Coordinates of C-alpha atoms and ligand atoms in Angstrom, one line a residue:
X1 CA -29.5 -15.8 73.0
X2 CA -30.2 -17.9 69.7
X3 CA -33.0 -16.7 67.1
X4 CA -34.1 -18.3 64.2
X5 CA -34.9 -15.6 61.9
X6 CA -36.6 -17.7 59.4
X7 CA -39.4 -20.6 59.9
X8 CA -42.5 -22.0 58.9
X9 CA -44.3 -23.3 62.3
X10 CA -47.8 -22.5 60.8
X11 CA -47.4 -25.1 58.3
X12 CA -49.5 -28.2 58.6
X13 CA -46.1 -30.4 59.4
X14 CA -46.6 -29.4 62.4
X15 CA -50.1 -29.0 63.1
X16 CA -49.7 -32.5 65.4
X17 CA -47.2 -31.3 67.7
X18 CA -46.3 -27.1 67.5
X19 CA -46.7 -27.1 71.6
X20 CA -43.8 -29.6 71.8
X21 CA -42.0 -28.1 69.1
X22 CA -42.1 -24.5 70.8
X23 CA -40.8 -26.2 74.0
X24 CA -37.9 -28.2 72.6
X25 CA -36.8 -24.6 71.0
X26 CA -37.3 -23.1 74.3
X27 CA -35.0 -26.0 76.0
X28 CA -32.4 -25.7 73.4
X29 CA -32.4 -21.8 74.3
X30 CA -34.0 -20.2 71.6
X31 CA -35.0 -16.8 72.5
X32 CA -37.1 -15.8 69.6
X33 CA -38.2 -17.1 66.4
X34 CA -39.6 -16.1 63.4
X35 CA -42.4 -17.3 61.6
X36 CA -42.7 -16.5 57.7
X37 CA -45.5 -15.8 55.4
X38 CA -45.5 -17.6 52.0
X39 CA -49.0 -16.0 51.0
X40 CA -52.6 -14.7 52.7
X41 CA -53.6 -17.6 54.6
X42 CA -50.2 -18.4 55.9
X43 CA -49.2 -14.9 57.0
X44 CA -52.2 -15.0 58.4
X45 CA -51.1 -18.0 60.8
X46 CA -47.9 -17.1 61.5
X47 CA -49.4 -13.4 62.9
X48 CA -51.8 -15.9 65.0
X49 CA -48.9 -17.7 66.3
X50 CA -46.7 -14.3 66.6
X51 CA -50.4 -13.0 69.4
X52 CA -50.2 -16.4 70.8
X53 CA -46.5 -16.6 71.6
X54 CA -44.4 -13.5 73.0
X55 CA -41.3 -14.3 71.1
X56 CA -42.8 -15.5 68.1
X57 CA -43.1 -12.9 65.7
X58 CA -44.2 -13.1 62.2
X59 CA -43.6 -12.1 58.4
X60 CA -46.6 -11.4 55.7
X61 CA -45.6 -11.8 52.2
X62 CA -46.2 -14.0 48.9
X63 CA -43.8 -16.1 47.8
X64 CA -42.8 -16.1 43.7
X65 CA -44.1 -19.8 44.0
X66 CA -47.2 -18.7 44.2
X67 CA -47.6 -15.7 42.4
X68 CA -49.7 -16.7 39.7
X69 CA -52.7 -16.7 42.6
X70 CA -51.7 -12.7 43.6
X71 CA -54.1 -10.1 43.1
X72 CA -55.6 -6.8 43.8
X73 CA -57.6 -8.3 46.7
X74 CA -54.8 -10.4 48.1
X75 CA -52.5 -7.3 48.2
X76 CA -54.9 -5.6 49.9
X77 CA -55.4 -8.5 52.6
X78 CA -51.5 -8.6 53.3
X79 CA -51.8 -4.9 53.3
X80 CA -54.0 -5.2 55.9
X81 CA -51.9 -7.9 57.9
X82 CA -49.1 -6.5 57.3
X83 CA -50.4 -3.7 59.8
X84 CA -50.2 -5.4 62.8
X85 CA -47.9 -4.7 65.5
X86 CA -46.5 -8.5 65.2
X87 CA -45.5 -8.3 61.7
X88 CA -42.1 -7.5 61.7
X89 CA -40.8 -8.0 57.8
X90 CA -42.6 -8.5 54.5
X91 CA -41.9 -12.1 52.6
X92 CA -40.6 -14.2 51.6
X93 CA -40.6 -12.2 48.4
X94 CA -38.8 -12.3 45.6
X95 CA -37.8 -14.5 42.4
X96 CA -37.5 -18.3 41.3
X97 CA -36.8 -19.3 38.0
X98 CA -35.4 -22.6 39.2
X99 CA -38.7 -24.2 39.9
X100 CA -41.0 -21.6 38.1
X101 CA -44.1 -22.9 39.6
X102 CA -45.3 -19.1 38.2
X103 CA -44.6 -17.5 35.2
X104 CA -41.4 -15.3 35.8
X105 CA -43.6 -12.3 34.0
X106 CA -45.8 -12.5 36.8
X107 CA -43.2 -12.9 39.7
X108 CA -41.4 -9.5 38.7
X109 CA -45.0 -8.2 38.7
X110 CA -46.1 -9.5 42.4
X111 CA -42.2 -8.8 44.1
X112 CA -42.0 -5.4 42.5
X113 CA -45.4 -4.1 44.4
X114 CA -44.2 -5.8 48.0
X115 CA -40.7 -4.0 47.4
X116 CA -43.3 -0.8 47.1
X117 CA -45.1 -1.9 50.0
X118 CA -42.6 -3.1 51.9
X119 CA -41.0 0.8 51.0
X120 CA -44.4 2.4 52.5
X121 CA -44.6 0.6 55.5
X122 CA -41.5 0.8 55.9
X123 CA -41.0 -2.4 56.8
X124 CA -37.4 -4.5 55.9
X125 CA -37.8 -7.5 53.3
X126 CA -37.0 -11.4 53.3
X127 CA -36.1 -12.2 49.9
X128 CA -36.3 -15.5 48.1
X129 CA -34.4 -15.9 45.2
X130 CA -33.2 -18.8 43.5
X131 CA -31.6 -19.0 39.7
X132 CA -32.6 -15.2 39.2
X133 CA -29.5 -13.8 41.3
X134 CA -28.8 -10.8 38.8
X135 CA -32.3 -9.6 38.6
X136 CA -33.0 -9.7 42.0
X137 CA -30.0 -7.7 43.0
X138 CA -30.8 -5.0 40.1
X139 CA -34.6 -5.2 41.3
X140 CA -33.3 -4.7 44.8
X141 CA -30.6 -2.3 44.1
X142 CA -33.2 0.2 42.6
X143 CA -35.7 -0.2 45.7
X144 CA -32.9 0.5 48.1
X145 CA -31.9 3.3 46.5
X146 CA -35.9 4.2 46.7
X147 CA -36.1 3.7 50.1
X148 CA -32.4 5.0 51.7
X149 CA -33.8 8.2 52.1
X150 CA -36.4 6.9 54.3
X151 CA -34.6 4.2 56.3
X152 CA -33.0 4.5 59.5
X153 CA -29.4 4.6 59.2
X154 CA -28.3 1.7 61.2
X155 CA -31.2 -0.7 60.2
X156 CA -30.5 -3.3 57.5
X157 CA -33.0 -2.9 54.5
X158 CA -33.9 -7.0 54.5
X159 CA -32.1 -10.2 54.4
X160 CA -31.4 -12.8 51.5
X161 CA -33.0 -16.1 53.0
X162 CA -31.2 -19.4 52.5
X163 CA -28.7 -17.8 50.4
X164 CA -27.1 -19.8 47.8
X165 CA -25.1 -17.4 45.9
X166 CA -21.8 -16.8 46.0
X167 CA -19.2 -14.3 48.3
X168 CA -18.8 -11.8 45.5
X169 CA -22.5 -11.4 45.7
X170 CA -22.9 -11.8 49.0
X171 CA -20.4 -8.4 49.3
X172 CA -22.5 -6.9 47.0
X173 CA -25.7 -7.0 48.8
X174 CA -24.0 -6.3 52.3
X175 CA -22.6 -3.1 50.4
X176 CA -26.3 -2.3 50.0
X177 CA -27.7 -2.3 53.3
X178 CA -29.1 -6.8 53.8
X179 CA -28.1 -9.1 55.8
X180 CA -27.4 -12.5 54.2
X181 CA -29.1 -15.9 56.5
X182 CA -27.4 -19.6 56.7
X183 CA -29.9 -22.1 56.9
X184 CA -28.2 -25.7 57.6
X185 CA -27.4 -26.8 53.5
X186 CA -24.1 -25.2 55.3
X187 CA -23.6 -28.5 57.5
X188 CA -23.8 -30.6 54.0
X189 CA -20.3 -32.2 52.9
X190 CA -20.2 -30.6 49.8
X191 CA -21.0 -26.9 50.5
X192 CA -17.7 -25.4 50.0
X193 CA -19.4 -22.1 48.1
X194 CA -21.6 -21.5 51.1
X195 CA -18.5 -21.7 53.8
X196 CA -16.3 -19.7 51.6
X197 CA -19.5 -17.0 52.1
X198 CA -19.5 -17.9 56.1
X199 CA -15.8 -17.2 56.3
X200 CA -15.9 -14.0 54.0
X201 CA -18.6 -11.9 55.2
X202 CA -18.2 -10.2 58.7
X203 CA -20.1 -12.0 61.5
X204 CA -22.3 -8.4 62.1
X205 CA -24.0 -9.6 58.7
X206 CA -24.9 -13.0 58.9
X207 CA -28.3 -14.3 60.1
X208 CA -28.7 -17.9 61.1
X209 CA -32.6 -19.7 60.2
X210 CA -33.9 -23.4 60.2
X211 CA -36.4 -22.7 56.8
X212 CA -38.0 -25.7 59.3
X213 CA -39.9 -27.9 57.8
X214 CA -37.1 -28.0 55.2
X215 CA -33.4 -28.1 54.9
X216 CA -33.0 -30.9 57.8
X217 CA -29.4 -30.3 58.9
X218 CA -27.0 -33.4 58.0
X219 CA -27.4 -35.1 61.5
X220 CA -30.7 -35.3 61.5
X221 CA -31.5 -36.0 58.0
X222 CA -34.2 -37.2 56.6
X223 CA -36.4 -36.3 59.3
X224 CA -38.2 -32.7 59.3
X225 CA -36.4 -29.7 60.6
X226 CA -37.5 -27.8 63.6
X227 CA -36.0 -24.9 65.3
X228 CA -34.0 -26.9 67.9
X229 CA -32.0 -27.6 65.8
X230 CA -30.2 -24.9 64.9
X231 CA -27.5 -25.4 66.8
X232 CA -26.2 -27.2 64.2
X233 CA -25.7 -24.3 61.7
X234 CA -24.9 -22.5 64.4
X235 CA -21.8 -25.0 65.7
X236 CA -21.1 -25.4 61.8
X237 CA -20.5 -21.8 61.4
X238 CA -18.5 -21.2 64.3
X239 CA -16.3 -23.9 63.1
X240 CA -15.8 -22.7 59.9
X241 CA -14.4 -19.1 61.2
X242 CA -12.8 -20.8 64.1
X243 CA -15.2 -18.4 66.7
X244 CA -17.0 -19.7 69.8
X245 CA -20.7 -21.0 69.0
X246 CA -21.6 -18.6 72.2
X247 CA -20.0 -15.5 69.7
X248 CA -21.9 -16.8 66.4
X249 CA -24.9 -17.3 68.4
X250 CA -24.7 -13.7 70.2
X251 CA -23.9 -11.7 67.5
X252 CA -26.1 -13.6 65.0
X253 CA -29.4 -12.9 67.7
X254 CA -28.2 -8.9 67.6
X255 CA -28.5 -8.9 64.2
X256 CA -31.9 -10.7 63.9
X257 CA -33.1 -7.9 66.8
X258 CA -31.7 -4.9 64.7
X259 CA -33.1 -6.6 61.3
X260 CA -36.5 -7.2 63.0
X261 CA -37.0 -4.5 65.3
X262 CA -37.2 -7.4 68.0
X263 CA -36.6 -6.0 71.7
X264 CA -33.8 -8.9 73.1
X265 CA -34.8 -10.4 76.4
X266 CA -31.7 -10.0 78.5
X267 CA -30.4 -12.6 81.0
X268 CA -31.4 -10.4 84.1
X269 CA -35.0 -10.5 83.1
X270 CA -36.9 -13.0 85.3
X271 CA -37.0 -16.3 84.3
X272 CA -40.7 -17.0 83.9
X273 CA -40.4 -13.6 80.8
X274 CA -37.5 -15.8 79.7
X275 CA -39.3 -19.0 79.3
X276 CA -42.9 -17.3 76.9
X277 CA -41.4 -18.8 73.9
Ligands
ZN1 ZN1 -38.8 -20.1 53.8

Protein backbone atom coordinates (compact mmCIF):
# COMPACT_ATOMS: atom_id res chain seq x y z
CA UNK A 1 0.00 0.00 0.00
CA UNK A 2 2.01 3.21 -1.12
CA UNK A 3 0.06 6.70 -1.78
CA UNK A 4 1.33 9.76 -3.04
CA UNK A 5 -0.56 12.25 -1.32
CA UNK A 6 0.56 15.12 -3.39
CA UNK A 7 0.93 15.36 -7.43
CA UNK A 8 0.29 17.30 -10.34
CA UNK A 9 -0.77 14.62 -13.27
CA UNK A 10 -3.09 17.23 -14.90
CA UNK A 11 -0.23 19.36 -15.77
CA UNK A 12 0.65 19.57 -19.43
CA UNK A 13 4.18 17.60 -18.68
CA UNK A 14 2.34 15.05 -18.95
CA UNK A 15 -0.30 15.58 -21.33
CA UNK A 16 1.93 13.06 -23.91
CA UNK A 17 2.07 10.14 -21.75
CA UNK A 18 -0.51 10.26 -18.30
CA UNK A 19 -1.82 6.48 -19.54
CA UNK A 20 1.81 5.25 -19.15
CA UNK A 21 2.44 7.21 -16.28
CA UNK A 22 -0.64 5.83 -14.30
CA UNK A 23 0.57 2.28 -15.22
CA UNK A 24 4.17 2.53 -14.17
CA UNK A 25 2.65 3.90 -10.61
CA UNK A 26 0.33 1.07 -10.75
CA UNK A 27 3.51 -1.48 -11.38
CA UNK A 28 5.52 0.13 -8.67
CA UNK A 29 2.36 -0.55 -6.38
CA UNK A 30 0.85 2.60 -5.86
CA UNK A 31 -2.48 2.24 -4.48
CA UNK A 32 -3.76 5.78 -4.69
CA UNK A 33 -2.70 9.04 -5.65
CA UNK A 34 -3.46 12.38 -5.36
CA UNK A 35 -3.86 14.94 -7.78
CA UNK A 36 -3.63 18.80 -6.58
CA UNK A 37 -5.30 21.93 -7.65
CA UNK A 38 -3.09 25.01 -8.10
CA UNK A 39 -6.15 27.22 -9.32
CA UNK A 40 -9.70 26.92 -11.37
CA UNK A 41 -8.74 25.25 -14.42
CA UNK A 42 -6.32 22.93 -12.82
CA UNK A 43 -8.61 21.71 -10.02
CA UNK A 44 -10.77 21.38 -12.51
CA UNK A 45 -8.47 18.62 -14.29
CA UNK A 46 -7.40 16.96 -11.49
CA UNK A 47 -11.41 16.26 -10.37
CA UNK A 48 -11.56 15.02 -14.19
CA UNK A 49 -8.79 12.70 -13.65
CA UNK A 50 -10.03 11.83 -9.95
CA UNK A 51 -14.00 10.56 -12.27
CA UNK A 52 -11.68 8.98 -14.66
CA UNK A 53 -9.46 6.95 -12.33
CA UNK A 54 -10.87 5.09 -9.16
CA UNK A 55 -7.87 5.80 -7.00
CA UNK A 56 -7.13 9.06 -8.23
CA UNK A 57 -8.66 11.62 -6.19
CA UNK A 58 -8.24 15.26 -6.36
CA UNK A 59 -7.67 18.62 -4.43
CA UNK A 60 -9.31 22.25 -5.56
CA UNK A 61 -7.46 25.14 -4.32
CA UNK A 62 -5.35 28.42 -5.50
CA UNK A 63 -2.05 28.46 -4.95
CA UNK A 64 -0.33 31.98 -3.35
CA UNK A 65 1.56 32.00 -6.80
CA UNK A 66 -1.27 32.93 -8.36
CA UNK A 67 -3.23 34.90 -6.21
CA UNK A 68 -3.12 38.06 -7.80
CA UNK A 69 -5.75 36.36 -10.61
CA UNK A 70 -8.37 35.29 -7.44
CA UNK A 71 -11.65 36.73 -7.31
CA UNK A 72 -15.20 36.70 -6.28
CA UNK A 73 -16.09 34.56 -9.41
CA UNK A 74 -13.15 32.17 -9.05
CA UNK A 75 -14.06 31.53 -5.40
CA UNK A 76 -17.22 30.78 -6.37
CA UNK A 77 -16.07 28.24 -9.22
CA UNK A 78 -13.82 26.33 -6.63
CA UNK A 79 -16.68 26.52 -4.39
CA UNK A 80 -18.54 24.83 -6.70
CA UNK A 81 -15.76 22.12 -7.48
CA UNK A 82 -14.89 21.87 -4.39
CA UNK A 83 -18.43 19.99 -3.97
CA UNK A 84 -17.86 17.07 -5.63
CA UNK A 85 -17.61 13.75 -4.13
CA UNK A 86 -13.87 13.44 -5.59
CA UNK A 87 -12.46 16.33 -3.98
CA UNK A 88 -10.99 15.32 -1.03
CA UNK A 89 -8.78 18.53 0.41
CA UNK A 90 -8.73 22.16 -0.47
CA UNK A 91 -5.08 23.57 -1.91
CA UNK A 92 -2.51 23.93 -2.25
CA UNK A 93 -3.12 27.04 -0.26
CA UNK A 94 -1.21 29.11 1.58
CA UNK A 95 1.86 31.65 1.48
CA UNK A 96 5.17 32.47 -0.57
CA UNK A 97 7.14 35.22 0.01
CA UNK A 98 10.25 33.49 -1.43
CA UNK A 99 9.17 33.83 -4.95
CA UNK A 100 6.30 36.40 -4.56
CA UNK A 101 5.00 35.95 -7.96
CA UNK A 102 1.77 37.91 -5.93
CA UNK A 103 1.74 40.52 -3.74
CA UNK A 104 1.96 39.11 -0.17
CA UNK A 105 -1.13 41.62 0.68
CA UNK A 106 -3.10 39.72 -1.68
CA UNK A 107 -1.93 36.14 -0.65
CA UNK A 108 -3.13 36.58 3.06
CA UNK A 109 -6.29 37.87 1.46
CA UNK A 110 -6.98 34.71 -1.02
CA UNK A 111 -5.57 31.80 1.85
CA UNK A 112 -7.54 33.43 4.58
CA UNK A 113 -11.06 32.90 2.61
CA UNK A 114 -9.95 28.99 1.57
CA UNK A 115 -9.05 28.52 5.38
CA UNK A 116 -12.95 29.76 5.70
CA UNK A 117 -13.97 27.64 3.08
CA UNK A 118 -11.99 24.87 3.66
CA UNK A 119 -13.70 25.43 7.59
CA UNK A 120 -17.38 25.19 5.96
CA UNK A 121 -16.97 22.41 3.91
CA UNK A 122 -15.26 20.95 6.20
CA UNK A 123 -12.79 19.82 4.26
CA UNK A 124 -8.76 19.35 5.61
CA UNK A 125 -6.21 21.79 3.87
CA UNK A 126 -2.71 21.33 1.85
CA UNK A 127 -0.72 24.15 2.65
CA UNK A 128 2.04 25.80 0.70
CA UNK A 129 4.30 27.82 2.47
CA UNK A 130 7.61 28.90 1.71
CA UNK A 131 9.79 31.93 3.59
CA UNK A 132 6.43 32.92 5.49
CA UNK A 133 6.70 30.04 8.18
CA UNK A 134 5.56 32.30 11.22
CA UNK A 135 2.61 33.72 9.50
CA UNK A 136 1.39 30.72 8.24
CA UNK A 137 1.45 28.85 11.54
CA UNK A 138 -0.29 32.00 13.38
CA UNK A 139 -2.83 32.14 10.26
CA UNK A 140 -3.26 28.39 10.77
CA UNK A 141 -3.20 28.30 14.50
CA UNK A 142 -6.25 30.66 14.56
CA UNK A 143 -8.38 28.64 11.88
CA UNK A 144 -7.73 25.50 13.85
CA UNK A 145 -8.80 26.80 16.72
CA UNK A 146 -11.96 27.99 14.50
CA UNK A 147 -12.65 24.79 13.21
CA UNK A 148 -11.65 22.16 16.40
CA UNK A 149 -15.12 22.38 17.43
CA UNK A 150 -16.30 21.13 14.28
CA UNK A 151 -13.69 18.53 13.34
CA UNK A 152 -13.73 15.01 13.94
CA UNK A 153 -11.50 14.03 16.67
CA UNK A 154 -9.22 11.66 15.07
CA UNK A 155 -8.97 13.39 11.64
CA UNK A 156 -5.88 15.59 11.03
CA UNK A 157 -6.94 19.34 10.07
CA UNK A 158 -4.42 19.40 6.73
CA UNK A 159 -0.93 18.73 5.90
CA UNK A 160 2.18 21.05 5.26
CA UNK A 161 3.27 19.98 1.59
CA UNK A 162 6.95 19.67 0.86
CA UNK A 163 7.81 20.94 4.11
CA UNK A 164 11.05 22.79 4.53
CA UNK A 165 10.96 24.01 7.93
CA UNK A 166 12.54 22.87 10.68
CA UNK A 167 11.67 19.94 13.70
CA UNK A 168 10.75 22.60 16.29
CA UNK A 169 8.17 23.66 13.82
CA UNK A 170 7.32 20.62 12.51
CA UNK A 171 6.26 19.74 16.53
CA UNK A 172 4.40 22.68 16.55
CA UNK A 173 2.10 22.00 13.86
CA UNK A 174 1.78 18.22 14.75
CA UNK A 175 0.68 19.71 18.33
CA UNK A 176 -2.03 21.32 16.24
CA UNK A 177 -3.82 18.65 14.50
CA UNK A 178 -1.46 18.49 10.44
CA UNK A 179 0.37 16.14 9.26
CA UNK A 180 3.74 17.16 7.81
CA UNK A 181 4.65 15.48 3.76
CA UNK A 182 8.36 14.45 2.54
CA UNK A 183 8.65 14.96 -1.01
CA UNK A 184 12.20 13.61 -2.35
CA UNK A 185 14.61 17.12 -1.61
CA UNK A 186 14.91 14.41 1.43
CA UNK A 187 17.10 11.97 -0.89
CA UNK A 188 19.48 15.27 -1.69
CA UNK A 189 23.06 15.07 0.01
CA UNK A 190 22.79 17.98 1.77
CA UNK A 191 19.37 17.85 3.50
CA UNK A 192 20.39 17.22 7.01
CA UNK A 193 17.44 19.82 8.41
CA UNK A 194 14.81 17.68 6.57
CA UNK A 195 16.17 14.16 8.07
CA UNK A 196 16.58 15.56 11.48
CA UNK A 197 12.51 16.28 10.90
CA UNK A 198 12.15 12.55 9.43
CA UNK A 199 13.89 11.14 12.47
CA UNK A 200 12.00 13.50 14.97
CA UNK A 201 8.45 13.33 14.22
CA UNK A 202 6.54 9.98 14.87
CA UNK A 203 5.97 7.94 11.79
CA UNK A 204 1.79 8.31 12.44
CA UNK A 205 2.50 12.02 11.17
CA UNK A 206 4.49 11.93 8.20
CA UNK A 207 3.00 11.84 4.63
CA UNK A 208 5.18 10.91 1.73
CA UNK A 209 4.36 12.95 -2.02
CA UNK A 210 6.31 13.17 -5.40
CA UNK A 211 5.14 17.20 -6.01
CA UNK A 212 5.65 15.25 -9.70
CA UNK A 213 6.54 17.15 -12.15
CA UNK A 214 9.00 18.68 -9.70
CA UNK A 215 11.47 17.76 -7.06
CA UNK A 216 13.03 14.78 -9.30
CA UNK A 217 14.56 12.52 -6.50
CA UNK A 218 18.55 12.46 -6.70
CA UNK A 219 18.65 9.13 -8.81
CA UNK A 220 16.74 10.26 -11.33
CA UNK A 221 17.74 13.74 -11.67
CA UNK A 222 17.30 15.97 -14.05
CA UNK A 223 14.54 14.19 -15.63
CA UNK A 224 10.80 14.92 -14.51
CA UNK A 225 9.27 13.27 -11.51
CA UNK A 226 6.50 10.90 -11.66
CA UNK A 227 4.79 9.00 -9.04
CA UNK A 228 6.82 5.79 -9.52
CA UNK A 229 9.14 7.00 -8.07
CA UNK A 230 8.48 7.48 -4.84
CA UNK A 231 10.02 4.65 -3.59
CA UNK A 232 12.80 6.59 -3.29
CA UNK A 233 11.63 8.94 -0.53
CA UNK A 234 10.06 6.24 0.66
CA UNK A 235 13.52 3.90 1.02
CA UNK A 236 15.24 7.28 2.04
CA UNK A 237 13.08 7.59 4.96
CA UNK A 238 13.14 4.32 6.16
CA UNK A 239 16.76 4.50 6.16
CA UNK A 240 17.00 7.41 8.06
CA UNK A 241 14.83 5.92 11.09
CA UNK A 242 16.31 2.65 10.51
CA UNK A 243 12.42 1.08 9.86
CA UNK A 244 11.45 -1.27 7.05
CA UNK A 245 10.37 0.57 3.64
CA UNK A 246 7.21 -1.97 3.98
CA UNK A 247 6.53 0.01 7.73
CA UNK A 248 7.15 3.65 6.17
CA UNK A 249 5.16 2.75 3.26
CA UNK A 250 2.12 1.21 5.43
CA UNK A 251 1.87 3.58 7.95
CA UNK A 252 2.56 6.59 5.67
CA UNK A 253 -0.69 5.14 3.18
CA UNK A 254 -2.86 5.03 6.68
CA UNK A 255 -2.23 8.38 7.20
CA UNK A 256 -2.87 9.65 3.70
CA UNK A 257 -6.45 7.52 4.09
CA UNK A 258 -7.32 9.14 7.50
CA UNK A 259 -6.02 12.69 6.06
CA UNK A 260 -8.09 12.21 2.93
CA UNK A 261 -11.00 10.33 3.87
CA UNK A 262 -9.72 7.71 1.19
CA UNK A 263 -11.27 4.11 1.71
CA UNK A 264 -7.77 1.71 1.57
CA UNK A 265 -8.10 -1.09 -0.89
CA UNK A 266 -7.04 -4.15 1.13
CA UNK A 267 -5.00 -7.02 -0.20
CA UNK A 268 -7.99 -9.52 -0.16
CA UNK A 269 -9.88 -7.43 -2.58
CA UNK A 270 -9.81 -8.93 -6.04
CA UNK A 271 -7.12 -8.14 -8.13
CA UNK A 272 -8.83 -6.57 -11.12
CA UNK A 273 -10.36 -3.56 -7.98
CA UNK A 274 -6.63 -3.55 -7.17
CA UNK A 275 -5.27 -2.82 -10.49
CA UNK A 276 -8.10 0.73 -11.44
CA UNK A 277 -5.30 2.99 -10.71
ZN1 LIG B 1 2.41 20.98 -5.35
Amino acid sequence: MIIDSHCHLQFPQFQDDRAQVLERAREAGLSAIVVVGTDADASQQALALAEAHPNVFATVGWHPHQAAEFDDEQRLVLRRLAESPKAVALGEIGLDFYRRLSPPEKQRTVFQQMLDLAGELRLPVVIHSRDAEDEAFAILSGWAAQVKGQWPQERPLGVLHCFGGDLALALRYVQLGFLISIAANVTYPNAHRLASVVAGLPLERLLVETDAPYLTPQSMRPQRNEPSFLLETIGRIAEIRAQTVGEVAEQTSANASALYGIAQASASEPAEEREAL
